[in-house]
Amino acid sequence: MDDPDDTRRTGSVNGRPDSVNLSRFTDTAVVDRPGVVERTGATDRTGGADRTGGADPAAPSGAPDPAAAARPAGAPEPTGTPDPASAPPLGLPGEVLDRLAGGAHHDPHGVLGAHPTRGWTLIRALRPDATAVTVLVDGTRHPMTRLQSGGIFAVAVPGGIPDYRFEVTYPDSTHVVDDPYQHLPTLGEIDLHLIGEGRHERLWHVLGAHVRRLDRGPGGGAGTVAGVSFAVWAPNARGVRVVGDFDFWDGRGFPMRSLGSSGVWELFVPGIGAGTRYKYEILGSDGVWRQKADPLAFATEQPPATASVVHESSYTWDDAAWLERRASIPWHAAPVSIYEVHLASWRRGLSYLELAEQLVEYVRENGFTHVEMLPVAEHPFGGSWGYQVTSYYAPTSRFGSPDEFRHLVDALHAAGIGVIVDWVPAHFPRDAFALGRFDGTPLYEHPDPRRGEQPDWGTYVFDFGRSEVRNFLVANALYWLEEFHVDGLRVDAVASMLYLDYSRPSGEWVPNAHGGRENLEAVSLLQEVNATVYRRVPGAMMIAEESTAWPGVTRPTHLGGLGFGFKWNMGWMHDTLDYSSRAPLFRTYHHHQMTFSLMYAFSENFVLPFSHDEVVHGKGSLLRKMPGDRRAQLANLRALYGYMWAHPGKQLLFMGCEFAQDNEWSEATSLDWHLLGEAGHGGVARLVRDLNHTYREIPALWERDSDPSGFSWIDASDAENNVFAFVRWGEDGERALACVTNFAGVGQVGYRLGFPFPGRWREVLNTDALDYGGGGMGNLGGITAVADPSHGLPASAALSLPPLGTVWFVHEPADGGPAGDGPSADGQADNELTAGEPADGARSDPEA
């Protein structure tokens, strides 16, 4: 799609509509200054009242003005003072006054503001509770007449539209203010057209609250007017008003105008700026006023308060080099090790700025390539962990401002760490101040409760087939990637989007047009989101939390897939944890659970997740899932991590799991950081650190993660001994890595195992190393494979396998020449190992 920010297409210049956009709103003449429009008598495109300086709707109709008829076409009006007796009447029909005062007028600009008529300009103001209003023009005072008890005032000023302000008197104060109703719409025609089509990829540039500086209006005064433009989509509303700090939360004085069939309501409020709290008051078709937070608010109050907050970013980014590098990385063939974190409970009480120091340094030291944050979009209930979002365009204010969140992302990038944010497009909560029944009708949610409500979670489901709702979600994905420079989105609850019968019994769901249970609208939305993100944001990741066997989740959209970059491997996670939780004596009978994942490991681009979902709600910590006493639990967990990091796929580990958190996770408390001082837990932490650093240094562990040629079994059938052995292969003859895991409770000495080629195999990692809290059983730094075939391979070696341990070996050719071919390496020479010496503690012999 064309970039809607290009002024040649949107008709938006310096925040003001140009002549292309104004054709539906007004007759205009564009002067030479970009973005400045001289108004020449506008008429509402709907046939209603003038909104920006045209003939007044209350002016007498019938015979034309004789003076005007005598003037040549295009000649200016005479500048002499007209006869006071010729002043137009100030009154308006009672129905118009009532609608305006009651907030139900679709076009208040057509009544309020300045309207030239036959040598005079009628100026009207809406100032509820004011005792008097005076128009100030070049030092001249023009007292206004109250037309209606609702606070509508009017005066006729001789001549054309002047540069004017209001002096507003209240019982206890007097204020001089600018008129909100003297400005053109801040949305252009192309903007409205794209919103209607659902194709405005930068929707946040036109909807929401924006600090702007507009020209003073048709009076031609010098300088600009600073204020905030508000725009909200509420197509079924009878009226919309903006309320906030600036009007003491009384919206009677600030009704918004409807921009035709777009469903957008808009108003520029002068004299306010960043930090202003606000909401919209929306009059539904049922006659009920509802206060709603802005769906596109960029900031919010801290919960439990629910107001939106005007925000203007002043942040200067310093991550250009990171973004340039990111754009060139094929992540499926690069090292990805993700640390999943819940910001509120990693360490309690930290701000974005404090996290930028403490979290960044911790993640860097531990070698993770990425941080994945549980949802940071604003949510009222902390116990939802962020998965019940009410403000999709606002980082939660619990930890600071949007710019302080930008600083956190910038700091992570400076440390070489990518940022992934959980994104929740599947559903949203029912909070009365938020998206639900936004304009008094099902708007963002599907109107049929069989599609529009999620019974398990008590939430609403987005109407994925409605173009404006799709636009809201597609633009929101881009917003986080472009405005906050995040590197990827992990899309939550994809399965609930894909299936119409998800968590619904028979008879409580509606089939699709073909009679099936697939949600075709959700499928096309996900395809659109992914295709748009990959087109607009080079190097971005899109990751699906998808728990079913839906085919082609990571297949490109042009080949019929959903278009994600990665998918969480929930099957691997469930099978692996089920196997690991069994006592070693019984694992023999469940050997297949560990080998089955390799039957489908290359059908998608997978992430292997040990996520927050596995350590909460009574499931216990990963450590407590392991069988045996505490020593055996720690050894089991270390062996499992060694196996996981060598398995095809990218790794994800939830916070606390890196040091074997003992207690189940709770969002209400910090992690048990004191455990790092205990030998067993500190050993696990050192292991995870070394796993990450060693993993990043050995290309065989990640270059062919999505290619079957990157993996081959050595022995997948030794169920009796609970042993699994396989080889990982890199690109172009990269040195192979052999991973051998013994999930039995007893060690093996002289265990004969086949290897793909003879020679020295260096032990680069052993989870039973003394430094990790293990028993120190190992292979004295490596083994030598001889040309004695075994397991269908040309060489073999006798190994010492520690109990409940994983050992990694990397081949070292004696002459520095080729290490041998991988399954499809075509005989290309192996490159020199880049890992260097083993990480501290990687050797398991007692002298290491």
GROMACS .gro file of C-alpha atoms in nm, residues 617-805:
model
  189
  617HIS     CA    1  -0.176  -2.178   3.858
  618GLY     CA    2  -0.071  -2.475   4.065
  619LYS     CA    3   0.167  -2.622   3.808
  620GLY     CA    4   0.469  -2.552   4.028
  621SER     CA    5   0.811  -2.433   3.920
  622LEU     CA    6   1.018  -2.620   3.663
  623LEU     CA    7   1.244  -2.736   3.943
  624ARG     CA    8   0.957  -2.888   4.138
  625LYS     CA    9   0.830  -3.070   3.832
  626MET     CA   10   1.150  -3.276   3.838
  627PRO     CA   11   1.144  -3.606   4.037
  628GLY     CA   12   1.363  -3.705   4.329
  629ASP     CA   13   1.534  -3.517   4.605
  630ARG     CA   14   1.668  -3.167   4.563
  631ARG     CA   15   2.005  -3.284   4.423
  632ALA     CA   16   1.827  -3.504   4.167
  633GLN     CA   17   1.583  -3.223   4.079
  634LEU     CA   18   1.868  -2.985   4.005
  635ALA     CA   19   2.051  -3.247   3.799
  636ASN     CA   20   1.734  -3.330   3.603
  637LEU     CA   21   1.680  -2.964   3.525
  638ARG     CA   22   2.039  -2.910   3.416
  639ALA     CA   23   2.022  -3.214   3.185
  640LEU     CA   24   1.693  -3.092   3.042
  641TYR     CA   25   1.837  -2.747   2.967
  642GLY     CA   26   2.138  -2.902   2.793
  643TYR     CA   27   1.908  -3.115   2.580
  644MET     CA   28   1.679  -2.817   2.506
  645TRP     CA   29   1.956  -2.584   2.388
  646ALA     CA   30   2.084  -2.851   2.145
  647HIS     CA   31   1.740  -2.946   2.011
  648PRO     CA   32   1.637  -2.784   1.679
  649GLY     CA   33   1.450  -2.461   1.746
  650LYS     CA   34   1.501  -2.137   1.933
  651GLN     CA   35   1.493  -2.132   2.314
  652LEU     CA   36   1.263  -1.936   2.544
  653LEU     CA   37   1.301  -1.943   2.920
  654PHE     CA   38   1.078  -1.760   3.167
  655MET     CA   39   1.244  -1.546   3.429
  656GLY     CA   40   1.349  -1.734   3.741
  657CYS     CA   41   1.389  -2.060   3.553
  658GLU     CA   42   1.748  -1.959   3.475
  659PHE     CA   43   1.840  -2.014   3.841
  660ALA     CA   44   1.587  -2.287   3.921
  661GLN     CA   45   1.332  -2.075   4.107
  662ASP     CA   46   1.186  -2.299   4.375
  663ASN     CA   47   0.847  -2.137   4.425
  664GLU     CA   48   0.574  -2.112   4.166
  665TRP     CA   49   0.571  -1.771   3.998
  666SER     CA   50   0.338  -1.502   4.131
  667GLU     CA   51   0.290  -1.164   3.968
  668ALA     CA   52   0.256  -1.013   4.315
  669THR     CA   53   0.610  -1.090   4.435
  670SER     CA   54   0.964  -1.063   4.308
  671LEU     CA   55   1.170  -1.359   4.203
  672ASP     CA   56   1.359  -1.542   4.481
  673TRP     CA   57   1.688  -1.369   4.409
  674HIS     CA   58   1.846  -1.497   4.730
  675LEU     CA   59   1.865  -1.843   4.570
  676LEU     CA   60   2.156  -1.725   4.355
  677GLY     CA   61   2.367  -1.745   4.669
  678GLU     CA   62   2.296  -2.116   4.713
  679ALA     CA   63   2.531  -2.359   4.542
  680GLY     CA   64   2.274  -2.564   4.354
  681HIS     CA   65   2.075  -2.270   4.220
  682GLY     CA   66   2.386  -2.067   4.145
  683GLY     CA   67   2.516  -2.365   3.950
  684VAL     CA   68   2.206  -2.375   3.732
  685ALA     CA   69   2.245  -2.000   3.670
  686ARG     CA   70   2.606  -2.050   3.559
  687LEU     CA   71   2.497  -2.337   3.333
  688VAL     CA   72   2.232  -2.124   3.159
  689ARG     CA   73   2.487  -1.846   3.112
  690ASP     CA   74   2.733  -2.090   2.955
  691LEU     CA   75   2.466  -2.257   2.745
  692ASN     CA   76   2.377  -1.919   2.593
  693HIS     CA   77   2.736  -1.814   2.525
  694THR     CA   78   2.841  -2.154   2.387
  695TYR     CA   79   2.524  -2.179   2.178
  696ARG     CA   80   2.592  -1.842   2.015
  697GLU     CA   81   2.948  -1.945   1.928
  698ILE     CA   82   2.861  -2.275   1.755
  699PRO     CA   83   2.673  -2.221   1.426
  700ALA     CA   84   2.576  -2.587   1.405
  701LEU     CA   85   2.326  -2.520   1.683
  702TRP     CA   86   2.125  -2.261   1.489
  703GLU     CA   87   2.217  -2.229   1.123
  704ARG     CA   88   1.994  -2.517   1.012
  705ASP     CA   89   1.726  -2.495   1.279
  706SER     CA   90   1.452  -2.513   1.015
  707ASP     CA   91   1.624  -2.757   0.782
  708PRO     CA   92   1.613  -3.137   0.828
  709SER     CA   93   1.974  -3.151   0.710
  710GLY     CA   94   2.073  -2.973   1.032
  711PHE     CA   95   1.991  -3.276   1.248
  712SER     CA   96   2.061  -3.649   1.250
  713TRP     CA   97   2.009  -3.912   1.515
  714ILE     CA   98   2.298  -4.115   1.644
  715ASP     CA   99   2.074  -4.327   1.865
  716ALA     CA  100   1.707  -4.260   1.931
  717SER     CA  101   1.624  -4.611   2.052
  718ASP     CA  102   1.814  -4.667   2.377
  719ALA     CA  103   1.502  -4.657   2.591
  720GLU     CA  104   1.651  -4.908   2.835
  721ASN     CA  105   1.926  -4.665   2.938
  722ASN     CA  106   1.723  -4.342   2.886
  723VAL     CA  107   1.994  -4.213   2.651
  724PHE     CA  108   1.939  -3.982   2.351
  725ALA     CA  109   2.222  -3.896   2.111
  726PHE     CA  110   2.215  -3.681   1.799
  727VAL     CA  111   2.429  -3.456   1.581
  728ARG     CA  112   2.366  -3.093   1.482
  729TRP     CA  113   2.515  -2.971   1.155
  730GLY     CA  114   2.602  -2.622   1.036
  731GLU     CA  115   2.600  -2.470   0.689
  732ASP     CA  116   2.872  -2.539   0.432
  733GLY     CA  117   3.058  -2.802   0.634
  734GLU     CA  118   3.053  -2.615   0.965
  735ARG     CA  119   3.186  -2.827   1.247
  736ALA     CA  120   2.925  -3.070   1.379
  737LEU     CA  121   2.814  -3.090   1.742
  738ALA     CA  122   2.716  -3.417   1.907
  739CYS     CA  123   2.472  -3.399   2.199
  740VAL     CA  124   2.436  -3.698   2.433
  741THR     CA  125   2.183  -3.690   2.717
  742ASN     CA  126   2.151  -3.951   2.989
  743PHE     CA  127   1.815  -3.917   3.162
  744ALA     CA  128   1.884  -4.220   3.383
  745GLY     CA  129   1.970  -4.188   3.748
  746VAL     CA  130   2.292  -4.385   3.706
  747GLY     CA  131   2.603  -4.298   3.507
  748GLN     CA  132   2.750  -4.495   3.221
  749VAL     CA  133   3.122  -4.571   3.188
  750GLY     CA  134   3.256  -4.707   2.858
  751TYR     CA  135   2.929  -4.635   2.679
  752ARG     CA  136   2.999  -4.713   2.313
  753LEU     CA  137   2.846  -4.460   2.072
  754GLY     CA  138   2.878  -4.403   1.700
  755PHE     CA  139   3.017  -4.080   1.555
  756PRO     CA  140   2.999  -3.950   1.199
  757PHE     CA  141   3.378  -3.936   1.160
  758PRO     CA  142   3.688  -4.033   1.358
  759GLY     CA  143   3.920  -3.802   1.542
  760ARG     CA  144   3.917  -3.578   1.844
  761TRP     CA  145   3.580  -3.463   1.979
  762ARG     CA  146   3.619  -3.190   2.239
  763GLU     CA  147   3.378  -3.176   2.531
  764VAL     CA  148   3.252  -2.818   2.522
  765LEU     CA  149   2.974  -2.850   2.779
  766ASN     CA  150   2.881  -3.094   3.053
  767THR     CA  151   2.583  -3.026   3.278
  768ASP     CA  152   2.737  -3.244   3.552
  769ALA     CA  153   3.037  -3.013   3.586
  770LEU     CA  154   3.138  -2.930   3.939
  771ASP     CA  155   3.090  -2.560   3.871
  772TYR     CA  156   2.724  -2.625   3.793
  773GLY     CA  157   2.667  -2.819   4.114
  774GLY     CA  158   2.713  -3.161   3.954
  775GLY     CA  159   2.922  -3.460   4.049
  776GLY     CA  160   3.204  -3.394   3.805
  777MET     CA  161   3.173  -3.709   3.596
  778GLY     CA  162   3.301  -3.648   3.245
  779ASN     CA  163   3.549  -3.729   2.972
  780LEU     CA  164   3.861  -3.534   3.074
  781GLY     CA  165   3.789  -3.264   2.818
  782GLY     CA  166   3.705  -3.487   2.523
  783ILE     CA  167   3.711  -3.826   2.353
  784THR     CA  168   3.876  -3.978   2.045
  785ALA     CA  169   3.655  -4.160   1.799
  786VAL     CA  170   3.819  -4.445   1.608
  787ALA     CA  171   3.729  -4.602   1.276
  788ASP     CA  172   3.514  -4.868   1.437
  789PRO     CA  173   3.159  -4.847   1.295
  790SER     CA  174   2.870  -4.827   1.537
  791HIS     CA  175   2.507  -4.714   1.517
  792GLY     CA  176   2.536  -4.706   1.140
  793LEU     CA  177   2.819  -4.451   1.154
  794PRO     CA  178   3.181  -4.500   1.043
  795ALA     CA  179   3.344  -4.424   1.380
  796SER     CA  180   3.278  -4.475   1.749
  797ALA     CA  181   3.408  -4.391   2.095
  798ALA     CA  182   3.363  -4.503   2.453
  799LEU     CA  183   3.207  -4.230   2.666
  800SER     CA  184   3.151  -4.158   3.030
  801LEU     CA  185   2.794  -4.038   3.066
  802PRO     CA  186   2.708  -3.868   3.395
  803PRO     CA  187   2.378  -3.956   3.561
  804LEU     CA  188   2.105  -3.708   3.474
  805GLY     CA  189   2.347  -3.523   3.251
   0.00000   0.00000   0.00000
